[in-house]
Short mmCIF file of C-alpha atoms in Angstrom, two decimals:
data_model
loop_
_atom_site.label_atom_id
_atom_site.label_comp_id
_atom_site.label_asym_id
_atom_site.label_seq_id
_atom_site.Cartn_x
_atom_site.Cartn_y
_atom_site.Cartn_z
CA MET A 653 247.26 -54.64 274.22
CA SER A 654 250.06 -55.65 276.63
CA ASP A 655 252.88 -58.12 276.22
CA GLU A 656 251.16 -60.64 278.51
CA ASP A 657 248.07 -60.63 276.31
CA SER A 658 250.17 -61.10 273.20
CA GLU A 659 252.10 -63.97 274.70
CA THR A 660 248.99 -65.78 276.01
CA PRO A 661 247.99 -67.45 272.69
CA ALA A 662 251.52 -68.65 272.09
CA THR A 663 251.81 -70.20 275.58
CA GLU A 664 248.43 -71.83 275.24
CA LEU A 665 249.44 -73.29 271.90
CA GLN A 666 252.76 -74.50 273.21
CA GLY A 667 251.09 -76.08 276.23
CA GLY A 668 248.40 -77.66 274.11
CA GLU A 669 250.59 -78.83 271.27
CA GLU A 670 249.93 -82.38 272.27
CA ASN A 671 246.14 -81.76 272.24
CA GLU A 672 246.38 -80.57 268.57
CA LEU A 673 244.07 -77.54 268.33
CA PRO A 674 241.59 -77.50 265.44
CA ILE A 675 242.04 -75.16 262.49
CA ILE A 676 239.10 -72.91 263.49
CA GLN A 677 240.73 -72.00 266.81
CA LEU A 678 244.03 -71.42 265.05
CA CYS A 679 242.32 -69.01 262.64
CA ALA A 680 240.76 -67.19 265.59
CA LEU A 681 244.15 -66.85 267.25
CA VAL A 682 245.67 -65.51 264.04
CA GLU A 683 242.88 -62.95 263.68
CA GLU A 684 243.40 -61.87 267.28
CA VAL A 685 247.12 -61.41 266.73
CA SER A 686 246.59 -59.44 263.50
CA TYR A 687 243.96 -57.33 265.27
CA GLY A 688 246.47 -56.51 268.01
CA ASN A 689 249.09 -55.52 265.46
CA SER A 690 246.67 -53.30 263.56
CA ALA A 691 245.57 -51.71 266.84
CA LEU A 692 249.16 -50.84 267.68
CA ASN A 693 249.73 -49.34 264.23
CA THR A 694 246.52 -47.33 264.43
CA GLU A 695 247.34 -46.03 267.91
CA THR A 696 250.74 -44.92 266.66
CA GLU A 697 249.20 -43.09 263.71
CA MET A 698 246.63 -41.41 265.95
CA PHE A 699 249.36 -40.34 268.34
CA GLU A 700 251.31 -38.80 265.45
CA LYS A 701 248.21 -36.97 264.20
CA TYR A 702 247.45 -35.70 267.69
CA TYR A 703 251.02 -34.56 268.16
CA ASN A 704 250.98 -32.71 264.83
CA LYS A 705 247.79 -30.91 265.85
CA LEU A 706 249.16 -29.72 269.19
CA GLU A 707 249.45 -25.95 269.57
CA PRO A 708 252.43 -25.05 271.75
CA THR A 709 251.32 -21.41 272.20
CA GLY A 710 249.77 -22.11 275.60
CA GLN A 711 246.56 -23.46 277.01
CA ARG A 712 243.31 -21.77 275.99
CA HIS A 713 239.67 -22.62 276.27
CA PRO A 714 238.34 -24.11 273.02
CA ARG A 715 235.37 -22.53 271.37
CA LEU A 716 232.25 -24.35 270.27
CA SER A 717 233.26 -24.25 266.62
CA GLU A 718 236.68 -25.59 267.49
CA ILE A 719 235.09 -28.38 269.51
CA LYS A 720 232.90 -29.29 266.53
CA VAL A 721 235.87 -29.28 264.21
CA MET A 722 237.86 -31.43 266.61
CA GLY A 723 234.92 -33.83 266.92
CA ALA A 724 234.61 -34.10 263.15
CA GLU A 725 238.34 -34.66 262.83
CA PHE A 726 238.22 -37.28 265.58
CA ALA A 727 235.33 -39.05 263.81
CA GLN A 728 237.24 -38.90 260.54
CA ALA A 729 240.29 -40.33 262.28
CA ILE A 730 238.16 -43.16 263.73
CA ILE A 731 236.77 -43.93 260.26
CA GLU A 732 240.25 -43.93 258.77
CA GLU A 733 241.42 -46.16 261.60
CA ALA A 734 238.58 -48.61 260.94
CA GLU A 735 239.32 -48.66 257.22
CA ILE A 736 243.02 -49.24 257.83
CA ARG A 737 242.25 -51.98 260.35
CA TRP A 738 239.82 -53.65 257.95
CA VAL A 739 242.40 -53.60 255.15
CA GLU A 740 245.03 -55.04 257.46
CA VAL A 741 242.64 -57.76 258.66
CA GLN A 742 241.83 -58.73 255.08
CA LYS A 743 245.51 -58.78 254.23
CA ALA A 744 246.32 -60.93 257.28
CA VAL A 745 243.49 -63.35 256.46
CA TYR A 746 244.68 -63.61 252.86
CA GLU A 747 248.27 -64.24 253.92
CA PHE A 748 247.12 -66.80 256.52
CA LYS A 749 245.05 -68.66 253.93
CA LYS A 750 247.91 -68.52 251.46
CA ASP A 751 250.71 -69.52 253.84
CA ILE A 752 248.90 -71.87 256.27
CA LEU A 753 245.50 -73.13 255.14
CA LYS A 754 246.53 -73.96 251.57
CA THR A 755 249.74 -75.72 252.62
CA ILE A 756 248.54 -77.91 255.52
CA PRO A 757 246.67 -81.19 254.98
CA LYS A 758 242.90 -81.27 255.48
CA LYS A 759 243.10 -84.16 257.94
CA LYS A 760 242.02 -83.15 261.46
CA GLY A 761 244.50 -83.44 264.29
CA SER A 762 247.55 -83.10 262.04
CA ILE A 763 250.80 -82.43 263.87
CA LEU A 764 252.24 -80.66 260.80
CA ALA A 765 249.38 -78.14 260.79
CA THR A 766 249.88 -77.41 264.50
CA GLN A 767 253.63 -76.93 264.04
CA LYS A 768 253.10 -74.57 261.10
CA MET A 769 250.53 -72.63 263.06
CA ILE A 770 252.81 -72.31 266.08
CA LYS A 771 255.68 -71.16 263.87
CA TYR A 772 253.41 -68.63 262.16
CA ILE A 773 252.23 -67.20 265.51
CA GLU A 774 255.80 -67.05 266.82
CA ASP A 775 256.85 -65.12 263.72
CA MET A 776 253.91 -62.77 264.18
CA ASN A 777 254.87 -62.22 267.83
CA CYS A 778 258.47 -61.51 266.85
CA ARG A 779 257.35 -59.00 264.25
CA ARG A 780 254.98 -57.41 266.73
CA ASP A 781 257.74 -57.15 269.35
CA SER A 782 260.05 -55.51 266.85
CA MET A 783 257.24 -53.14 265.85
CA LYS A 784 256.66 -52.31 269.52
CA ASP A 785 260.33 -51.52 270.00
CA LYS A 786 260.33 -49.28 266.95
CA LEU A 787 257.19 -47.49 268.10
CA ARG A 788 258.61 -47.07 271.60
CA LEU A 789 261.77 -45.51 270.21
CA LYS A 790 259.73 -43.31 267.92
CA ASN A 791 257.53 -42.25 270.83
CA VAL A 792 260.59 -41.33 272.88
CA SER A 793 262.04 -39.31 269.99
CA LEU A 794 258.72 -37.52 269.43
CA LYS A 795 258.48 -36.66 273.12
CA ALA A 796 262.00 -35.28 273.06
CA GLN A 797 261.20 -33.28 269.94
CA ARG A 798 258.02 -31.92 271.53
CA LYS A 799 259.91 -30.96 274.67
CA LYS A 800 262.55 -29.21 272.59
CA MET A 801 259.94 -27.29 270.59
CA LEU A 802 258.12 -26.21 273.76
CA LEU A 803 261.41 -25.03 275.23
CA GLN A 804 262.22 -23.02 272.12
CA LEU A 805 258.76 -21.47 272.09
CA ARG A 806 259.02 -20.55 275.77
CA GLN A 807 262.38 -18.92 275.13
CA LYS A 808 260.95 -16.92 272.23
CA GLU A 809 258.04 -15.75 274.37
CA GLU A 810 260.42 -14.71 277.12
CA VAL A 811 262.59 -12.72 274.73
CA GLY A 812 259.50 -11.14 273.13
CA GLU A 813 259.96 -12.50 269.66
CA ALA A 814 256.60 -14.20 269.49
CA LEU A 815 254.63 -13.43 266.38
CA ARG A 816 251.71 -11.03 266.75
CA ASP A 817 248.86 -9.95 264.52
CA VAL A 818 250.86 -7.01 263.18
CA ASP A 819 253.67 -9.33 262.23
CA PHE A 820 251.19 -11.61 260.49
CA GLN A 821 249.78 -8.63 258.58
CA GLN A 822 253.27 -7.59 257.53
CA LEU A 823 254.02 -11.13 256.47
CA LYS A 824 250.79 -11.21 254.47
CA ILE A 825 251.72 -7.93 252.76
CA LYS A 826 255.19 -9.22 251.96
CA ASN A 827 253.69 -12.48 250.78
CA ALA A 828 251.32 -10.58 248.48
CA GLN A 829 254.23 -8.54 247.14
CA PHE A 830 256.24 -11.67 246.55
CA LEU A 831 253.25 -13.26 244.84
CA GLU A 832 252.90 -10.23 242.55
CA THR A 833 256.61 -10.36 241.78
CA ALA A 834 256.36 -14.09 241.12
CA GLU A 835 253.35 -13.51 238.85
CA ALA A 836 255.25 -10.85 236.93
CA LYS A 837 258.23 -13.16 236.64
CA ASN A 838 255.94 -15.94 235.47
CA GLN A 839 254.45 -13.65 232.81
CA GLU A 840 257.94 -12.64 231.78
CA LEU A 841 258.92 -16.30 231.68
CA VAL A 842 255.91 -17.10 229.49
CA GLN A 843 256.84 -14.24 227.17
CA LEU A 844 260.42 -15.44 227.04
CA LYS A 845 259.22 -18.96 226.29
CA LEU A 846 257.09 -17.62 223.42
CA GLU A 847 260.03 -15.62 222.10
CA CYS A 848 262.24 -18.67 222.50
CA GLY A 849 259.72 -20.74 220.53
CA ASN A 850 259.61 -18.15 217.75
CA THR A 851 263.39 -17.94 217.76
CA LEU A 852 263.65 -21.71 217.53
CA GLN A 853 261.19 -21.72 214.64
CA ILE A 854 263.18 -19.04 212.82
CA LEU A 855 266.39 -20.91 213.62
CA ASN A 856 264.95 -24.11 212.17
CA THR A 857 263.91 -22.19 209.04
CA TYR A 858 267.40 -20.78 208.62
CA LYS A 859 268.88 -24.20 209.31
CA SER A 860 266.77 -25.70 206.53
CA LYS A 861 267.80 -22.87 204.20
CA LEU A 862 271.44 -23.37 205.18
CA GLN A 863 271.12 -27.09 204.52
CA ARG A 864 269.65 -26.42 201.09
CA ALA A 865 272.44 -23.92 200.39
CA VAL A 866 275.05 -26.47 201.47
CA ASP A 867 273.48 -29.11 199.22
CA MET A 868 273.42 -26.62 196.35
CA SER A 869 277.05 -25.73 197.03
CA ILE A 870 278.05 -29.40 196.96
CA HIS A 871 276.12 -29.87 193.71
CA LEU A 872 277.76 -26.78 192.19
CA ASP A 873 281.22 -27.97 193.28
CA LYS A 874 280.60 -31.28 191.53
CA GLU A 875 279.29 -29.43 188.46
CA ILE A 876 282.34 -27.14 188.45
CA LEU A 877 284.64 -30.16 188.68
CA LEU A 878 282.86 -31.80 185.74
CA ARG A 879 283.03 -28.58 183.74
CA LYS A 880 286.75 -28.26 184.48
CA GLU A 881 287.35 -31.81 183.29
CA LEU A 882 285.29 -31.08 180.15
CA LEU A 883 287.26 -27.85 179.59
CA GLU A 884 290.56 -29.71 179.91
CA LYS A 885 289.31 -32.30 177.42
CA ILE A 886 288.24 -29.54 175.01
CA GLU A 887 291.64 -27.85 175.38
CA ARG A 888 293.41 -31.13 174.57
CA GLU A 889 291.15 -31.64 171.55
CA THR A 890 291.79 -28.03 170.52
CA LEU A 891 295.54 -28.61 170.62
CA GLN A 892 295.12 -31.78 168.57
CA VAL A 893 292.96 -29.91 166.05
CA GLU A 894 295.56 -27.13 165.87
CA GLU A 895 298.24 -29.70 165.14
CA ASP A 896 296.05 -31.34 162.48
CA ARG A 897 295.30 -27.91 160.99
CA ALA A 898 299.01 -27.09 160.88
CA LYS A 899 299.71 -30.41 159.15
CA ALA A 900 296.84 -29.82 156.72
CA GLU A 901 298.10 -26.30 155.97
CA ALA A 902 301.61 -27.65 155.35
CA ALA A 903 300.22 -30.34 153.02
CA ASN A 904 298.07 -27.74 151.27
CA LYS A 905 301.04 -25.47 150.78
CA ARG A 906 303.07 -28.34 149.40
CA LEU A 907 300.30 -29.28 146.99
CA CYS A 908 299.83 -25.66 146.00
CA ARG A 909 303.54 -25.39 145.36
CA GLN A 910 303.48 -28.59 143.32
CA LEU A 911 300.45 -27.31 141.43
CA ALA A 912 302.22 -24.03 140.78
CA GLU A 913 305.32 -25.86 139.58
CA PHE A 914 303.33 -28.28 137.36
CA ARG A 915 303.82 -27.87 133.59
CA ALA A 916 301.58 -29.65 131.07
CA PRO A 917 303.49 -31.91 128.57
CA PRO A 918 303.37 -31.22 124.81
CA VAL A 919 300.44 -32.57 122.78
CA ILE A 920 302.61 -34.75 120.54
CA LEU A 921 304.12 -36.47 123.57
CA TYR A 922 300.63 -37.06 124.95
CA VAL A 923 299.48 -38.58 121.62
CA ARG A 924 302.51 -40.84 121.52
CA GLU A 925 301.94 -42.01 125.05
CA LYS A 926 298.28 -42.63 124.22
CA ILE A 927 299.22 -44.74 121.19
CA VAL A 928 301.75 -46.72 123.22
CA THR A 929 299.14 -47.27 125.91
CA GLY A 930 296.63 -48.55 123.30
CA ASP A 931 299.21 -50.95 121.84
CA LEU A 932 300.04 -52.24 125.31
CA GLU A 933 296.35 -52.81 126.07
CA LYS A 934 295.92 -54.75 122.80
CA THR A 935 299.00 -56.85 123.58
CA ILE A 936 297.61 -57.57 127.05
CA LYS A 937 294.26 -58.68 125.62
CA MET A 938 296.02 -60.91 123.05
CA TRP A 939 298.12 -62.60 125.71
CA GLU A 940 295.06 -63.05 127.91
CA ARG A 941 293.36 -64.82 124.97
CA LYS A 942 296.38 -67.04 124.46
CA VAL A 943 296.40 -67.90 128.16
CA GLU A 944 292.74 -68.88 128.00
CA ILE A 945 293.42 -71.11 124.97
CA ALA A 946 296.39 -72.70 126.73
CA GLU A 947 294.27 -73.34 129.83
CA MET A 948 291.58 -75.00 127.72
CA SER A 949 294.23 -77.20 126.03
CA LEU A 950 295.66 -78.06 129.44
CA LYS A 951 292.24 -79.09 130.67
CA GLY A 952 291.81 -81.37 127.61
CA TYR A 953 295.23 -82.92 128.17
CA ARG A 954 294.50 -83.50 131.84
CA LYS A 955 291.19 -85.12 131.03
CA ALA A 956 292.86 -87.46 128.48
CA TRP A 957 295.62 -88.24 130.95
CA ASN A 958 293.16 -89.05 133.70
CA LYS A 959 291.24 -91.29 131.30
CA MET A 960 294.40 -93.14 130.28
CA LYS A 961 295.41 -93.49 133.91
CA THR A 962 292.03 -94.93 134.82
CA THR A 963 292.17 -97.41 131.91
CA ASN A 964 295.67 -98.52 132.88
CA GLU A 965 294.62 -99.08 136.48
CA HIS A 966 291.61 -101.08 135.30
CA LEU A 967 293.81 -103.26 133.09
CA GLN A 968 296.25 -103.84 135.90
CA ALA A 969 293.38 -104.85 138.13
CA ILE A 970 292.13 -107.37 135.54
CA CYS A 971 295.54 -108.77 134.50
CA PRO A 972 297.99 -108.45 137.36
CA PRO A 973 301.69 -108.53 136.39
CA GLY A 974 303.60 -111.86 136.54
CA LYS A 975 300.83 -114.06 135.18
#
């Protein structure tokens, strides 16, 4: 699709802005623009696929099987192109409905709808132009890259460094050797991983044992500290007991010495003291009896005194003085 074709809808809309195109024609124009954009994208992708499939080893007549394969690939590319185009069309329709149809009023001949539609198409044209510029630059770079690759290949063929079947066989042999080496290394790596796993398991076991030993050591340190404190307390009590024992031994020796020095008094002196003690006890009992009698007399006197005092107060209350 050329630039003139892409600019035709925009010019028609700008020229017929006063005629106010209906929404159906606007939708058709939008679909045409989106179809052109998808066609450009698909052509670019097909060109890239075709360029990637080029064989720069020279021209040769294709075989029947190669022609069939190329036909199948071409059909697959056409199917992929159709699917991509269909997805892009659905996306464009959804965006058009979302941005244009749902925002414009439903009244026919609306100037606002026409302006929005023109702005939407202008934006689409700008995006398409920018896409065309990008694709043109990409096409130029791909052509330059292809030319460079062909030149390098021609130089290699001239020098005689082109790969042959023997070289391919040698490369296959080396590749097989490298694959065997890689397989052996992979087996060794698997074995090392297993050993590493076992080592980690053993390490975790020893770590748990070490943790238990550390906990036990901390517990034993606390127990030793408590036992030391208890031992110090016992030593202090032992010293106190030794001092008490020394005091008790000294008191015992003193009492033993006093007991050894004690002499019993004569019997006559004991009898005399006993008689004196009996007389004193009798005297004490006699005086206690006298005290009891005196207390009883005192109680009688107090009672009589209180009675006389009460009578006197009663008389004074009946006959006050001065009358």
